[in-house]
Amino acid sequence: MEILKLNNVSYSYNKKDNVLTDVNLTINAGEDIAIIGHNGSGKSTLGKLLISLLKPKSGTLLFNGTVIDYKNDSLIRAKSGIVFQNPDNQFIGTTVRDDIAFGLENKRVPHEQMDDVVKEYASKVGIINLLDKEPSTLSGGQKQRVALAGILAMLPDIIVFDEALAMLDPKGKKEISELINNIKKNNPSLTIIRITHDLNEAFNSDKVVVLSKGKIIFNDTSINVFKHETELKKLGLDIPFIVKLNQALLSEGLISEVDYNLHSLAKKICK
Ligand code: ADP
C-alpha cells in the first residue's frame, strides 16, 4: 500500500533556483528507503517535503492517498517524526523525561498514563536510567536515543533519519544503527527513510533513491542501484564495500556468484 507519493514536486527556497525539480516518488508502507547523493543534492529538502515540514512549490504530496496541504498537514505530522543530524537542535524539555513527554502532552495523553508511557519508550531505546538528566549533558548517542523515544511514543507510521548517525563516534553509530534496525524489525509496518552518506547503511535498505542536483537519478532496489558503478562515480558517489568485495572475488575466480552476506561469503572463501 502506498503511504507516500510525490507527484511532479518541485521546491525552491528563494523562488528562483529549484532545489528539487519534478520529483516523482512512491513509498510503500513498511519500506526501508535510503536517500543518497552528494552534499546539496536536495536530500534533506526531500526528507522534509515527504513529511510535510516543507510544502511543494508545485506538484503534490499524497499521504495514504490524501493530498496534503496547509489545511490538513496535521494528518501526516501526527504520524511522522524526524531525527536530525545534530541532536542538540531537537530538545524541548529540560529533562529527558519532559522531553519524551512533550509530544504526549500535545497528543493529550492523560496525565496519569504519561509517566508509564515515557518509561515504556525510554526502556525500548535503553535510556530508562537517564530520565532525570538534562539532555544537554548526554553523549551524542544518548541524545539520539532520547529523540527516538519521543518520536516512538507518538506511534508514528513514518520516521525520517536525516544523517542521524553522522555526528556519532563509531561505537555510537553502530549502537544507534542496530537500535534503528531492531525498531524496524519489531514494527514491520513502520516506514523508514534514511538520508545518509553511509553506503553500507544504504545497501541494507530495501530501496535506494539517488539524488543529483535536485533530480532523482536512480530509484530501485539497493542491489540494482549499486550495479551502476560508473554512473555513481560520475556523481561523486562510491559503491558499498560488500559490492566491491564481491566484484574482486568474482574477478579472481574465488566465487562463482555474488553473495551479499559477509559471513557466508567468508565461509565460501575459506573452504
Ligand atoms: P543535502 O541534504 O543533499 O545536502 P539540502 O536539501 O540540504 O541538500 O540542500 C539543497 C540545496 O538547498 C543546497 O543548495 C542548500 O544550500 C539549499 N538550502 C537548504 N536549506 C536551505 C534553506 N533553509 N534556505 C536556503 N537554501 C537552503
mmCIF file of C-alpha atoms in Angstrom, residues 7-248:
data_model
loop_
_atom_site.group_PDB
_atom_site.id
_atom_site.type_symbol
_atom_site.label_atom_id
_atom_site.label_comp_id
_atom_site.label_asym_id
_atom_site.label_seq_id
_atom_site.Cartn_x
_atom_site.Cartn_y
_atom_site.Cartn_z
ATOM 1 C CA ASN A 7 3.770 13.827 -7.935
ATOM 2 C CA ASN A 8 5.937 16.186 -10.022
ATOM 3 C CA VAL A 9 7.164 18.009 -6.947
ATOM 4 C CA SER A 10 9.464 21.000 -7.304
ATOM 5 C CA TYR A 11 10.818 23.133 -4.489
ATOM 6 C CA SER A 12 12.907 26.278 -4.133
ATOM 7 C CA TYR A 13 13.916 28.232 -1.052
ATOM 8 C CA ASN A 14 14.310 31.545 -2.865
ATOM 9 C CA LYS A 15 11.616 31.321 -5.580
ATOM 10 C CA LYS A 16 14.361 31.365 -8.257
ATOM 11 C CA ASP A 17 16.562 28.281 -8.176
ATOM 12 C CA ASN A 18 14.899 24.908 -7.893
ATOM 13 C CA VAL A 19 16.425 22.726 -5.193
ATOM 14 C CA LEU A 20 14.197 19.845 -6.325
ATOM 15 C CA THR A 21 12.749 19.562 -9.830
ATOM 16 C CA ASP A 22 9.838 17.355 -10.933
ATOM 17 C CA VAL A 23 10.370 14.686 -8.322
ATOM 18 C CA ASN A 24 8.131 11.630 -8.572
ATOM 19 C CA LEU A 25 8.470 9.128 -5.768
ATOM 20 C CA THR A 26 6.219 6.461 -4.299
ATOM 21 C CA ILE A 27 6.949 4.874 -0.946
ATOM 22 C CA ASN A 28 5.019 1.850 0.271
ATOM 23 C CA ALA A 29 4.044 1.346 3.902
ATOM 24 C CA GLY A 30 6.731 -0.591 5.742
ATOM 25 C CA GLU A 31 9.517 0.168 3.278
ATOM 26 C CA ASP A 32 13.016 0.991 4.462
ATOM 27 C CA ILE A 33 14.350 3.527 1.969
ATOM 28 C CA ALA A 34 17.722 5.241 1.761
ATOM 29 C CA ILE A 35 18.220 8.594 0.059
ATOM 30 C CA ILE A 36 21.790 9.229 -1.062
ATOM 31 C CA GLY A 37 23.507 11.941 -3.115
ATOM 32 C CA HIS A 38 26.311 14.476 -2.855
ATOM 33 C CA ASN A 39 26.078 17.460 -0.493
ATOM 34 C CA GLY A 40 23.498 19.958 -1.659
ATOM 35 C CA SER A 41 21.730 17.478 -3.965
ATOM 36 C CA GLY A 42 18.456 18.051 -2.093
ATOM 37 C CA LYS A 43 18.259 15.047 0.252
ATOM 38 C CA SER A 44 17.217 16.940 3.401
ATOM 39 C CA THR A 45 14.758 19.042 1.449
ATOM 40 C CA LEU A 46 13.214 15.863 0.022
ATOM 41 C CA GLY A 47 13.012 14.312 3.509
ATOM 42 C CA LYS A 48 11.207 17.385 4.857
ATOM 43 C CA LEU A 49 8.807 17.512 1.900
ATOM 44 C CA LEU A 50 7.929 13.848 2.399
ATOM 45 C CA ILE A 51 6.576 14.538 5.902
ATOM 46 C CA SER A 52 5.176 17.972 5.031
ATOM 47 C CA LEU A 53 7.660 20.035 7.072
ATOM 48 C CA LEU A 54 8.093 21.874 3.759
ATOM 49 C CA LYS A 55 5.343 22.336 1.182
ATOM 50 C CA PRO A 56 5.910 21.739 -2.558
ATOM 51 C CA LYS A 57 6.140 24.897 -4.676
ATOM 52 C CA SER A 58 4.471 22.856 -7.393
ATOM 53 C CA GLY A 59 3.212 19.291 -7.534
ATOM 54 C CA THR A 60 1.550 17.347 -4.744
ATOM 55 C CA LEU A 61 2.257 15.155 -1.735
ATOM 56 C CA LEU A 62 -0.195 12.350 -1.001
ATOM 57 C CA PHE A 63 -0.298 10.596 2.371
ATOM 58 C CA ASN A 64 -2.350 7.385 2.306
ATOM 59 C CA GLY A 65 -3.969 8.665 -0.885
ATOM 60 C CA THR A 66 -4.979 12.075 0.527
ATOM 61 C CA VAL A 67 -3.469 15.234 -0.958
ATOM 62 C CA ILE A 68 -1.728 17.121 1.847
ATOM 63 C CA ASP A 69 -1.835 20.903 2.020
ATOM 64 C CA TYR A 70 -1.629 23.594 4.711
ATOM 65 C CA LYS A 71 -5.123 22.766 5.975
ATOM 66 C CA ASN A 72 -4.706 19.050 6.608
ATOM 67 C CA ASP A 73 -0.959 18.607 7.192
ATOM 68 C CA SER A 74 -1.663 17.625 10.811
ATOM 69 C CA LEU A 75 -2.716 14.235 9.341
ATOM 70 C CA ILE A 76 0.874 13.462 8.401
ATOM 71 C CA ARG A 77 2.543 15.457 11.189
ATOM 72 C CA ALA A 78 0.748 13.310 13.780
ATOM 73 C CA LYS A 79 2.015 10.153 12.129
ATOM 74 C CA SER A 80 5.630 11.047 11.354
ATOM 75 C CA GLY A 81 8.834 12.123 13.051
ATOM 76 C CA ILE A 82 12.339 13.171 12.062
ATOM 77 C CA VAL A 83 15.662 12.613 13.799
ATOM 78 C CA PHE A 84 18.226 15.230 12.770
ATOM 79 C CA GLN A 85 21.999 15.073 12.481
ATOM 80 C CA ASN A 86 22.657 17.448 15.357
ATOM 81 C CA PRO A 87 20.761 16.097 18.357
ATOM 82 C CA ASP A 88 21.176 19.368 20.274
ATOM 83 C CA ASN A 89 18.748 21.123 17.960
ATOM 84 C CA GLN A 90 15.803 18.915 18.777
ATOM 85 C CA PHE A 91 15.303 19.109 22.546
ATOM 86 C CA ILE A 92 12.411 20.952 24.113
ATOM 87 C CA GLY A 93 12.305 19.586 27.665
ATOM 88 C CA THR A 94 14.723 20.415 30.490
ATOM 89 C CA THR A 95 14.940 16.740 31.435
ATOM 90 C CA VAL A 96 14.848 13.608 29.325
ATOM 91 C CA ARG A 97 11.507 12.736 30.955
ATOM 92 C CA ASP A 98 9.977 16.122 29.974
ATOM 93 C CA ASP A 99 11.348 15.853 26.512
ATOM 94 C CA ILE A 100 9.761 12.464 25.824
ATOM 95 C CA ALA A 101 6.520 13.650 27.495
ATOM 96 C CA PHE A 102 6.292 16.804 25.367
ATOM 97 C CA GLY A 103 4.725 15.161 22.321
ATOM 98 C CA LEU A 104 2.421 13.098 24.533
ATOM 99 C CA GLU A 105 1.035 16.275 26.107
ATOM 100 C CA ASN A 106 0.265 17.608 22.653
ATOM 101 C CA LYS A 107 -1.432 14.315 21.892
ATOM 102 C CA ARG A 108 -3.480 14.766 25.069
ATOM 103 C CA VAL A 109 -2.384 11.506 26.678
ATOM 104 C CA PRO A 110 -3.988 11.545 30.172
ATOM 105 C CA HIS A 111 -1.570 12.699 32.884
ATOM 106 C CA GLU A 112 -1.874 9.547 34.961
ATOM 107 C CA GLN A 113 -0.737 7.420 31.976
ATOM 108 C CA MET A 114 2.048 9.749 30.889
ATOM 109 C CA ASP A 115 4.818 8.503 33.165
ATOM 110 C CA ASP A 116 4.190 4.871 32.222
ATOM 111 C CA VAL A 117 4.303 5.706 28.518
ATOM 112 C CA VAL A 118 7.520 7.734 28.958
ATOM 113 C CA LYS A 119 9.122 4.817 30.830
ATOM 114 C CA GLU A 120 7.953 2.283 28.251
ATOM 115 C CA TYR A 121 9.621 4.133 25.359
ATOM 116 C CA ALA A 122 12.694 5.140 27.373
ATOM 117 C CA SER A 123 13.294 1.467 28.136
ATOM 118 C CA LYS A 124 12.713 0.458 24.493
ATOM 119 C CA VAL A 125 15.662 2.657 23.495
ATOM 120 C CA GLY A 126 17.801 1.876 26.556
ATOM 121 C CA ILE A 127 17.677 5.187 28.465
ATOM 122 C CA ILE A 128 15.463 4.345 31.457
ATOM 123 C CA ASN A 129 18.349 5.336 33.780
ATOM 124 C CA LEU A 130 18.629 8.799 32.174
ATOM 125 C CA LEU A 131 15.090 10.149 32.694
ATOM 126 C CA ASP A 132 16.105 12.830 35.216
ATOM 127 C CA LYS A 133 19.161 14.025 33.278
ATOM 128 C CA GLU A 134 19.387 17.251 31.312
ATOM 129 C CA PRO A 135 19.520 16.338 27.606
ATOM 130 C CA SER A 136 22.473 18.702 27.040
ATOM 131 C CA THR A 137 24.665 16.617 29.401
ATOM 132 C CA LEU A 138 24.244 13.388 27.406
ATOM 133 C CA SER A 139 26.509 11.813 24.801
ATOM 134 C CA GLY A 140 25.593 12.091 21.122
ATOM 135 C CA GLY A 141 24.263 8.528 21.006
ATOM 136 C CA GLN A 142 22.200 9.027 24.168
ATOM 137 C CA LYS A 143 20.725 12.220 22.689
ATOM 138 C CA GLN A 144 19.655 10.363 19.544
ATOM 139 C CA ARG A 145 18.021 7.722 21.773
ATOM 140 C CA VAL A 146 16.026 10.459 23.563
ATOM 141 C CA ALA A 147 14.911 11.903 20.237
ATOM 142 C CA LEU A 148 13.873 8.427 19.078
ATOM 143 C CA ALA A 149 11.957 7.668 22.295
ATOM 144 C CA GLY A 150 9.976 10.909 21.902
ATOM 145 C CA ILE A 151 9.086 10.011 18.329
ATOM 146 C CA LEU A 152 8.281 6.334 19.003
ATOM 147 C CA ALA A 153 5.954 7.309 21.874
ATOM 148 C CA MET A 154 3.816 9.107 19.279
ATOM 149 C CA LEU A 155 3.263 5.768 17.460
ATOM 150 C CA PRO A 156 4.453 7.066 14.101
ATOM 151 C CA ASP A 157 3.900 5.421 10.707
ATOM 152 C CA ILE A 158 6.976 7.121 9.225
ATOM 153 C CA ILE A 159 10.367 8.101 10.652
ATOM 154 C CA VAL A 160 12.930 10.108 8.687
ATOM 155 C CA PHE A 161 16.547 9.832 9.853
ATOM 156 C CA ASP A 162 18.335 12.855 8.406
ATOM 157 C CA GLU A 163 22.029 11.942 8.740
ATOM 158 C CA ALA A 164 21.113 10.857 12.279
ATOM 159 C CA LEU A 165 24.341 8.859 12.684
ATOM 160 C CA ALA A 166 26.694 11.390 11.096
ATOM 161 C CA MET A 167 27.855 13.131 14.286
ATOM 162 C CA LEU A 168 28.282 9.977 16.379
ATOM 163 C CA ASP A 169 31.560 8.205 17.135
ATOM 164 C CA PRO A 170 31.957 4.701 15.618
ATOM 165 C CA LYS A 171 30.568 2.981 18.743
ATOM 166 C CA GLY A 172 27.552 5.345 18.851
ATOM 167 C CA LYS A 173 26.997 4.836 15.108
ATOM 168 C CA LYS A 174 26.959 1.067 15.490
ATOM 169 C CA GLU A 175 24.649 1.140 18.534
ATOM 170 C CA ILE A 176 22.103 3.554 17.050
ATOM 171 C CA SER A 177 22.176 1.776 13.721
ATOM 172 C CA GLU A 178 21.405 -1.542 15.499
ATOM 173 C CA LEU A 179 18.668 0.173 17.505
ATOM 174 C CA ILE A 180 17.023 1.518 14.334
ATOM 175 C CA ASN A 181 17.243 -1.930 12.719
ATOM 176 C CA ASN A 182 15.673 -3.537 15.802
ATOM 177 C CA ILE A 183 12.868 -0.982 15.922
ATOM 178 C CA LYS A 184 12.166 -1.705 12.274
ATOM 179 C CA LYS A 185 12.250 -5.466 12.872
ATOM 180 C CA ASN A 186 9.737 -5.137 15.715
ATOM 181 C CA ASN A 187 7.485 -2.763 13.714
ATOM 182 C CA PRO A 188 7.371 -4.187 10.177
ATOM 183 C CA SER A 189 4.701 -1.672 9.107
ATOM 184 C CA LEU A 190 6.882 1.306 10.114
ATOM 185 C CA THR A 191 8.183 3.205 7.085
ATOM 186 C CA ILE A 192 11.792 4.298 7.445
ATOM 187 C CA ILE A 193 13.531 6.913 5.332
ATOM 188 C CA ARG A 194 17.294 7.140 5.878
ATOM 189 C CA ILE A 195 19.087 10.157 4.462
ATOM 190 C CA THR A 196 22.671 9.023 4.609
ATOM 191 C CA HIS A 197 26.212 9.242 3.309
ATOM 192 C CA ASP A 198 26.899 5.750 4.593
ATOM 193 C CA LEU A 199 26.667 3.485 1.555
ATOM 194 C CA ASN A 200 26.750 0.346 3.692
ATOM 195 C CA GLU A 201 23.675 1.590 5.575
ATOM 196 C CA ALA A 202 22.047 2.428 2.230
ATOM 197 C CA PHE A 203 22.870 -1.022 0.865
ATOM 198 C CA ASN A 204 20.934 -2.662 3.705
ATOM 199 C CA SER A 205 17.763 -0.675 2.877
ATOM 200 C CA ASP A 206 15.038 -2.165 0.672
ATOM 201 C CA LYS A 207 15.332 0.644 -1.828
ATOM 202 C CA VAL A 208 17.819 3.370 -2.647
ATOM 203 C CA VAL A 209 16.933 6.741 -4.149
ATOM 204 C CA VAL A 210 19.880 8.604 -5.684
ATOM 205 C CA LEU A 211 19.583 12.367 -6.000
ATOM 206 C CA SER A 212 21.739 14.674 -8.058
ATOM 207 C CA LYS A 213 21.112 18.396 -8.443
ATOM 208 C CA GLY A 214 17.550 18.047 -7.221
ATOM 209 C CA LYS A 215 16.568 15.219 -9.540
ATOM 210 C CA ILE A 216 16.083 11.508 -8.917
ATOM 211 C CA ILE A 217 18.678 9.627 -10.940
ATOM 212 C CA PHE A 218 18.007 6.108 -9.617
ATOM 213 C CA ASN A 219 15.142 4.671 -7.581
ATOM 214 C CA ASP A 220 15.397 0.908 -7.282
ATOM 215 C CA THR A 221 16.400 -1.959 -5.012
ATOM 216 C CA SER A 222 19.815 -1.379 -3.470
ATOM 217 C CA ILE A 223 21.341 -4.259 -5.459
ATOM 218 C CA ASN A 224 20.115 -2.773 -8.735
ATOM 219 C CA VAL A 225 21.181 0.776 -7.858
ATOM 220 C CA PHE A 226 24.726 -0.199 -6.907
ATOM 221 C CA LYS A 227 25.178 -2.036 -10.231
ATOM 222 C CA HIS A 228 25.583 1.442 -11.753
ATOM 223 C CA GLU A 229 29.133 1.944 -10.523
ATOM 224 C CA THR A 230 30.294 4.165 -13.386
ATOM 225 C CA GLU A 231 27.295 6.495 -13.211
ATOM 226 C CA LEU A 232 27.503 6.671 -9.415
ATOM 227 C CA LYS A 233 31.209 7.536 -9.572
ATOM 228 C CA LYS A 234 30.417 10.327 -12.034
ATOM 229 C CA LEU A 235 28.033 11.706 -9.400
ATOM 230 C CA GLY A 236 30.828 11.616 -6.815
ATOM 231 C CA LEU A 237 29.398 8.532 -5.109
ATOM 232 C CA ASP A 238 31.045 5.196 -4.470
ATOM 233 C CA ILE A 239 29.669 1.670 -4.106
ATOM 234 C CA PRO A 240 29.436 -0.231 -0.802
ATOM 235 C CA PHE A 241 32.300 -2.372 0.493
ATOM 236 C CA ILE A 242 30.368 -5.656 0.154
ATOM 237 C CA VAL A 243 29.671 -4.948 -3.542
ATOM 238 C CA LYS A 244 33.353 -4.152 -4.188
ATOM 239 C CA LEU A 245 34.410 -7.294 -2.337
ATOM 240 C CA ASN A 246 32.095 -9.433 -4.471
ATOM 241 C CA GLN A 247 33.457 -7.860 -7.653
ATOM 242 C CA ALA A 248 37.052 -8.556 -6.592
#
